[in-house]
Amino acid sequence: MDCIFCKIIAGEIPCDKVYEDEKVLCFNDIAPKAPIHVLAVPKKHTANLLEVGDDKEMLNDINYAIKKVAEKMNIAENGFKTVINTGTDGGQSVNHLHFHILGGKKFGEDL
Ligand code: 5GP
Ligand code: ZN
C-alpha cells in the first residue's frame, strides 16, 4: 500500500520519534505549524476517523499516547490543541488517521 505513514511505521522512511507503544507511533511533523507539532498515528492502517468503525480501543490508545506526548514535551500543564482532519473538505492530505498535537504557544479561542 502506498501510504507514507505506514512506511514510517514500518521504518522504511525515517521519522523524529517522540513516543511509541504497541499500538501508536508519535513523531514530529515535517512541516510544524507550532513550536511543538507532533502527529499521533495508529499503527494499524486506518484511513480516517470514519474508518475506525468497530475498533473501539483505537481512539483510547491514541488518547493514551497523546497524554504521554504532552507529558514528555512539557505541554500538559499549559495545554495544547488537537486537530483531526477528515477527507477533502476537512483538509486531510495523508489518508492514514492522525491527530495533530500542537503546543508551545497560546492559541486564540477561535478554531
Ligand atoms: P493532514 O493535512 O493530512 O491533516 O496532515 C498531514 C501532516 O503530515 C502534515 O502536517 C504534513 O506536514 C505531515 N507530513 C506529511 N508527510 C510527512 C512525512 O513524511 N514525515 C512527517 N514527519 N510528517 C509528514
Ligand atoms: Zn497507512
Coordinates of N, CA, C and O and ligand atoms in Angstrom, one line a residue, residues 3 5-6 45 96, ligand 2:
C3 N 1.2 4.2 1.4 CA 0.9 5.1 2.4 C 2.1 5.5 3.2 O 2.8 4.7 3.7
F5 N 2.6 7.1 6.0 CA 2.6 6.9 7.4 C 2.9 5.4 7.7 O 3.6 5.0 8.6
C6 N 2.3 4.5 6.9 CA 2.6 3.1 7.0 C 4.1 2.8 6.8 O 4.7 2.0 7.5
H45 N -3.2 0.5 9.8 CA -3.7 1.5 8.8 C -5.2 1.7 8.8 O -6.0 0.7 8.7
H96 N -4.1 8.4 6.3 CA -3.9 7.5 7.4 C -4.2 8.3 8.7 O -3.5 9.3 8.9
Ligands
ZN2 ZN -1.2 3.8 6.4

